[in-house]
XYZ file of N, CA and C in Angstrom:
456
model
N 57.640 38.033 -16.770
C 57.369 38.172 -15.351
C 58.591 38.574 -14.694
N 58.571 39.743 -13.969
C 59.603 40.257 -13.089
C 59.550 39.858 -11.671
N 60.492 39.285 -11.180
C 60.634 39.048 -9.666
C 61.789 39.545 -9.008
N 61.737 39.669 -7.715
C 62.811 40.050 -6.904
C 62.847 39.178 -5.713
N 64.045 39.134 -5.094
C 64.169 38.351 -3.817
C 63.437 39.123 -2.718
N 62.673 38.339 -1.963
C 61.832 38.945 -0.904
C 62.636 39.356 0.226
N 63.398 40.317 0.108
C 64.293 40.814 1.289
C 63.574 41.978 1.928
N 63.650 42.174 3.154
C 64.679 41.595 4.153
C 64.120 40.280 4.711
N 62.929 39.799 4.398
C 62.451 38.670 5.039
C 63.282 37.413 4.656
N 63.852 37.455 3.435
C 64.731 36.398 2.931
C 66.181 36.869 2.700
N 67.084 36.090 3.173
C 68.483 36.242 3.008
C 69.022 35.112 2.155
N 70.074 35.321 1.483
C 70.728 34.194 0.664
C 72.166 34.460 0.602
N 72.898 33.338 0.456
C 74.457 33.382 0.207
C 74.786 32.301 -0.766
N 75.503 32.801 -1.705
C 76.090 31.808 -2.798
C 77.421 31.397 -2.375
N 77.648 30.032 -2.254
C 78.951 29.475 -1.867
C 79.256 28.550 -2.890
N 80.309 28.616 -3.694
C 80.670 27.823 -4.837
C 79.580 27.784 -5.803
N 79.005 26.505 -5.968
C 77.951 26.421 -6.974
C 76.559 26.115 -6.317
N 76.449 26.544 -5.034
C 75.106 26.287 -4.418
C 74.733 27.709 -3.776
N 73.396 27.742 -3.549
C 72.889 28.839 -2.772
C 72.050 28.419 -1.529
N 72.325 28.955 -0.389
C 71.652 28.779 0.889
C 70.706 29.923 1.101
N 69.449 29.590 1.372
C 68.425 30.819 1.575
C 67.756 30.511 2.927
N 67.611 31.490 3.751
C 66.868 31.506 5.013
C 65.594 32.385 4.732
N 64.545 31.977 5.292
C 63.285 32.602 5.237
C 62.933 32.997 6.770
N 63.052 34.321 7.231
C 63.100 34.536 8.614
C 61.616 34.311 9.299
N 60.645 34.569 8.443
C 59.288 34.470 8.939
C 58.733 33.085 8.989
N 59.211 32.120 8.164
C 58.763 30.820 8.271
C 59.751 29.938 9.114
N 60.993 30.320 9.259
C 62.058 29.621 9.931
C 62.613 28.451 9.128
N 62.156 28.360 7.893
C 62.705 27.299 6.939
C 63.902 27.807 6.331
N 64.819 26.874 5.850
C 65.883 27.316 5.068
C 65.950 26.391 3.858
N 66.669 26.776 2.782
C 66.683 26.139 1.452
C 67.972 25.911 1.021
N 68.167 25.013 0.091
C 69.271 24.808 -0.692
C 69.086 24.699 -2.172
N 69.921 25.400 -2.927
C 69.612 25.238 -4.425
C 71.136 24.864 -4.994
N 71.021 23.921 -5.879
C 72.202 23.465 -6.523
C 72.192 23.569 -8.049
N 73.144 23.588 -8.801
C 73.299 23.407 -10.138
C 72.343 24.492 -10.828
N 71.438 24.009 -11.635
C 70.437 24.891 -12.400
C 69.656 25.762 -11.519
N 69.154 25.266 -10.409
C 68.420 26.002 -9.469
C 69.199 27.175 -8.876
N 70.395 27.044 -8.570
C 71.468 28.027 -8.165
C 71.529 29.087 -9.201
N 71.765 28.711 -10.416
C 71.841 29.602 -11.605
C 70.714 30.392 -11.660
N 69.489 29.801 -11.664
C 68.376 30.601 -11.879
C 68.120 31.640 -10.763
N 68.429 31.229 -9.604
C 68.264 32.118 -8.376
C 69.112 33.300 -8.536
N 70.378 33.180 -8.951
C 71.364 34.167 -9.111
C 70.945 35.069 -10.328
N 70.283 34.643 -11.325
C 69.919 35.377 -12.547
C 68.656 36.191 -12.035
N 67.769 35.681 -11.190
C 66.685 36.389 -10.656
C 67.152 37.521 -9.806
N 68.178 37.216 -8.966
C 68.723 38.204 -7.987
C 69.435 39.370 -8.811
N 69.972 38.993 -10.062
C 70.687 40.071 -10.923
C 69.518 40.818 -11.674
N 68.379 40.509 -11.556
C 67.214 41.337 -12.202
C 66.686 40.806 -13.533
N 67.110 39.589 -13.912
C 66.684 39.095 -15.192
C 65.252 38.616 -14.946
N 64.428 38.615 -16.119
C 63.051 38.173 -15.995
C 63.011 36.699 -16.362
N 61.948 36.094 -16.109
C 61.727 34.637 -16.328
C 61.839 34.252 -17.807
N 61.273 35.004 -18.564
C 61.281 34.828 -20.075
C 62.770 34.778 -20.631
N 63.593 35.741 -20.165
C 64.969 35.793 -20.557
C 65.768 34.660 -20.008
N 65.454 34.134 -18.846
C 66.133 32.864 -18.289
C 65.623 31.668 -19.053
N 64.459 31.548 -19.461
C 64.023 30.420 -20.242
C 64.739 30.418 -21.568
N 64.884 31.721 -22.183
C 65.534 31.674 -23.503
C 67.048 31.382 -23.358
N 67.637 31.740 -22.279
C 69.036 31.301 -22.003
C 69.197 29.853 -22.011
N 68.303 29.125 -21.279
C 68.457 27.723 -21.203
C 68.090 26.962 -22.635
N 67.100 27.491 -23.319
C 66.752 27.003 -24.594
C 67.834 27.143 -25.546
N 68.655 28.304 -25.530
C 69.819 28.327 -26.390
C 71.009 27.540 -25.925
N 71.130 27.279 -24.671
C 72.344 26.494 -24.088
C 72.123 25.102 -24.218
N 70.984 24.532 -24.201
C 70.748 23.067 -24.161
C 69.963 22.684 -25.398
N 70.255 21.526 -25.906
C 69.609 20.877 -26.936
C 68.256 20.288 -26.777
N 67.801 20.273 -25.520
C 66.625 19.722 -25.064
C 65.403 20.440 -25.745
N 64.203 19.724 -25.593
C 62.922 20.353 -26.104
C 62.802 21.758 -25.312
N 62.523 22.856 -26.112
C 62.397 23.993 -25.470
C 61.171 24.081 -24.557
N 60.038 23.293 -24.840
C 58.748 23.350 -24.002
C 59.087 22.694 -22.658
N 59.926 21.724 -22.713
C 60.385 21.009 -21.464
C 61.143 21.915 -20.389
N 62.039 22.651 -21.131
C 62.796 23.724 -20.296
C 61.883 24.704 -19.691
N 60.997 25.249 -20.634
C 60.059 26.237 -20.157
C 59.204 25.701 -19.033
N 58.816 24.540 -19.200
C 57.870 24.029 -18.039
C 58.627 23.877 -16.729
N 59.931 23.419 -16.829
C 60.746 23.092 -15.584
C 61.147 24.464 -15.017
N 61.429 25.407 -15.743
C 61.735 26.724 -15.127
C 60.515 27.392 -14.449
N 59.346 27.307 -15.261
C 58.150 27.881 -14.557
C 57.756 27.212 -13.332
N 57.940 25.846 -13.322
C 57.578 25.062 -12.130
C 58.432 25.474 -10.907
N 59.814 25.520 -11.139
C 60.703 26.017 -10.179
C 60.349 27.455 -9.678
N 60.180 28.287 -10.507
C 59.845 29.686 -10.149
C 58.464 29.725 -9.417
N 57.541 28.962 -9.752
C 56.371 28.823 -8.962
C 56.543 28.340 -7.505
N 57.526 27.327 -7.373
C 57.792 26.893 -6.043
C 58.522 28.001 -5.266
N 59.382 28.806 -5.839
C 59.935 29.858 -5.104
C 58.919 30.932 -4.728
N 57.961 31.215 -5.437
C 56.776 32.074 -5.060
C 56.000 31.540 -4.045
N 55.603 30.163 -4.114
C 54.782 29.491 -2.970
C 55.491 29.597 -1.715
N 56.839 29.518 -1.712
C 57.562 29.620 -0.414
C 57.820 30.945 0.005
N 57.422 31.893 -0.801
C 57.510 33.418 -0.491
C 58.954 33.799 -0.457
N 59.833 33.197 -1.319
C 61.271 33.605 -1.424
C 61.374 34.627 -2.440
N 60.500 34.694 -3.533
C 60.542 35.756 -4.487
C 59.224 36.272 -4.606
N 59.169 37.548 -4.943
C 57.713 38.263 -5.100
C 57.881 39.057 -6.521
N 56.714 39.217 -7.021
C 56.580 39.915 -8.368
C 56.719 41.445 -8.137
N 57.225 42.141 -9.014
C 57.465 43.580 -9.016
C 57.373 44.072 -10.405
N 57.270 45.362 -10.474
C 57.188 46.041 -11.786
C 58.736 46.205 -12.275
N 58.907 46.081 -13.656
C 60.230 46.283 -14.045
C 60.649 47.655 -13.759
N 61.976 47.771 -13.458
C 62.499 49.067 -13.123
C 63.836 49.237 -13.757
N 64.381 50.394 -13.508
C 65.746 50.655 -14.214
C 66.770 49.777 -13.583
N 66.488 49.129 -12.478
C 67.411 48.144 -11.784
C 67.308 46.771 -12.480
N 66.430 46.531 -13.264
C 66.182 45.241 -14.043
C 67.464 45.029 -15.054
N 67.843 43.857 -15.054
C 69.079 43.585 -16.034
C 68.519 43.765 -17.467
N 69.274 44.323 -18.232
C 68.861 44.585 -19.648
C 69.254 43.548 -20.614
N 68.374 43.185 -21.519
C 68.789 42.319 -22.530
C 68.672 40.694 -22.044
N 69.070 39.923 -22.876
C 69.036 38.439 -22.778
C 70.259 38.078 -21.724
N 69.992 36.910 -21.123
C 71.013 36.338 -20.305
C 72.111 35.758 -21.051
N 73.296 35.897 -20.657
C 74.336 35.379 -21.417
C 75.137 34.294 -20.492
N 75.799 33.377 -21.162
C 76.563 32.406 -20.453
C 77.708 33.055 -19.760
N 77.901 32.907 -18.403
C 78.928 33.501 -17.784
C 80.334 33.168 -18.328
N 80.485 32.070 -18.891
C 81.745 31.645 -19.489
C 82.027 32.091 -20.916
N 80.893 32.809 -21.411
C 80.981 33.319 -22.823
C 80.773 32.174 -23.913
N 80.580 30.987 -23.480
C 80.535 29.831 -24.342
C 79.037 29.814 -25.092
N 78.988 29.732 -26.318
C 77.707 29.717 -27.058
C 77.424 28.266 -27.574
N 78.340 27.297 -27.307
C 78.156 26.000 -27.697
C 77.061 25.278 -26.864
N 76.143 24.624 -27.518
C 75.049 23.997 -26.671
C 75.660 23.035 -25.617
N 75.088 23.067 -24.464
C 75.598 22.146 -23.369
C 74.930 20.919 -23.472
N 75.208 20.079 -22.523
C 74.431 18.683 -22.542
C 73.064 18.777 -22.147
N 72.502 17.828 -21.667
C 71.111 17.737 -21.305
C 70.880 18.773 -20.152
N 69.617 19.397 -20.216
C 69.099 20.370 -19.206
C 68.839 19.612 -17.916
N 69.363 20.015 -16.811
C 68.989 19.435 -15.553
C 67.903 20.319 -14.817
N 66.730 19.689 -14.762
C 65.618 20.483 -14.196
C 66.029 21.016 -12.702
N 65.601 22.258 -12.485
C 65.968 22.724 -11.140
C 64.988 22.289 -10.001
N 65.619 22.071 -8.791
C 64.645 21.746 -7.700
C 65.103 22.647 -6.465
N 64.063 22.732 -5.558
C 64.168 23.481 -4.390
C 64.089 22.563 -3.223
N 65.344 22.480 -2.459
C 65.434 21.720 -1.337
C 65.058 22.482 -0.191
N 64.026 22.109 0.581
C 63.509 22.797 1.690
C 63.750 21.883 3.105
N 64.182 22.756 4.074
C 64.497 22.038 5.418
C 63.841 22.910 6.401
N 63.222 22.169 7.280
C 62.491 22.849 8.509
C 63.032 22.242 9.854
N 64.181 21.512 9.885
C 64.529 20.945 11.143
C 65.112 22.000 12.068
N 65.425 23.080 11.644
C 66.014 24.240 12.553
C 64.842 25.331 12.727
N 63.681 25.131 12.214
C 62.616 26.044 12.107
C 62.384 26.745 13.445
N 62.120 25.928 14.564
C 61.902 26.479 15.809
C 63.051 27.312 16.336
N 64.226 26.863 16.059
C 65.410 27.735 16.523
C 65.491 29.034 15.887
N 65.365 28.980 14.509
C 65.325 30.203 13.826
C 64.237 31.211 14.093
N 63.094 30.686 14.380
C 62.020 31.554 14.799
C 62.193 32.139 16.201
N 62.838 31.490 17.108
C 63.168 31.957 18.530
C 64.235 33.048 18.429
N 65.180 33.008 17.515
C 66.262 33.851 17.436
C 65.794 35.290 16.938
N 66.199 36.336 17.775
C 65.657 37.740 17.377
C 66.307 38.301 16.190
N 67.213 37.558 15.448
C 67.823 38.122 14.157
C 66.740 38.437 13.129
N 65.540 37.928 13.169
C 64.491 38.272 12.262
C 63.650 39.471 12.568
N 64.027 40.035 13.766
C 63.348 41.280 14.247
C 64.132 42.506 13.790
N 64.098 42.846 12.544
C 64.950 43.838 12.028
C 64.221 44.926 11.221
N 64.764 46.058 10.970
C 64.126 47.023 10.282
C 64.563 46.870 8.799
N 64.265 47.890 7.903
C 64.533 47.786 6.580
C 66.100 47.839 6.286
N 66.921 48.350 7.203
C 68.342 48.308 7.113
C 68.842 46.886 7.346
N 68.147 45.939 7.839
C 68.509 44.689 8.035
C 69.341 44.445 9.299
N 69.743 43.211 9.475
C 70.537 42.813 10.633
C 71.840 43.486 10.595
N 72.480 43.829 11.671
C 72.169 43.693 12.971
C 71.619 44.902 13.769
N 70.866 45.661 12.935
C 70.050 46.718 13.543
C 68.834 46.437 14.084
N 68.649 46.196 15.410
C 67.405 45.769 15.862
C 66.304 46.891 15.827
N 65.100 46.438 15.616
C 63.965 47.507 15.708
C 63.764 47.899 17.116
N 63.753 49.260 17.271
C 63.597 49.731 18.646
C 62.145 49.631 18.906
N 61.665 49.240 20.003
C 60.327 49.021 20.471
C 59.925 50.195 21.489
N 58.680 50.768 21.304
C 58.128 51.869 22.151
C 57.747 51.148 23.504
N 57.257 51.931 24.413
C 56.797 51.433 25.668
C 55.624 50.417 25.669
N 54.896 50.530 24.592
C 53.783 49.609 24.411
C 54.126 48.299 23.611
N 55.378 48.218 23.277
C 55.853 46.862 22.684
C 55.787 46.911 21.163
N 55.328 47.965 20.623
C 55.266 47.997 19.150
C 56.576 48.690 18.650
N 56.965 48.309 17.401
C 58.101 48.998 16.825
C 57.887 50.538 16.670
N 59.048 51.222 16.831
C 58.954 52.655 16.615
C 58.924 53.045 15.138
């Protein structure tokens, strides 16, 4: 399964070991830590879900089926929230299997199931802000409106 970040509707920023995501149409924002942040960054780099699962199965001594179910469950939650969308594989997809960024092939400790933390406390504020009214070039280029109020 090939997925891509649902941009420009979704923006994300990686800071240290966590990822903050904002969905402009829903006004919700999300936080990903540890395994969830790693998976997000692998998806953003173009890796497919099968390769990500294989990476964790090689990296951790846990039951492979448990890892597969946890990754699929997390990816399903990203799709339900419209943070990632399916797409056809392209020349931009990362080739081959996912490797450990540190180059370490020694199995790590127990697998930590990824989780998606969702926040809606600023939803009204984010939906009122005109930053989500952008064209394909993204912010800060506002969409120009015609006299009838529709985008040009």
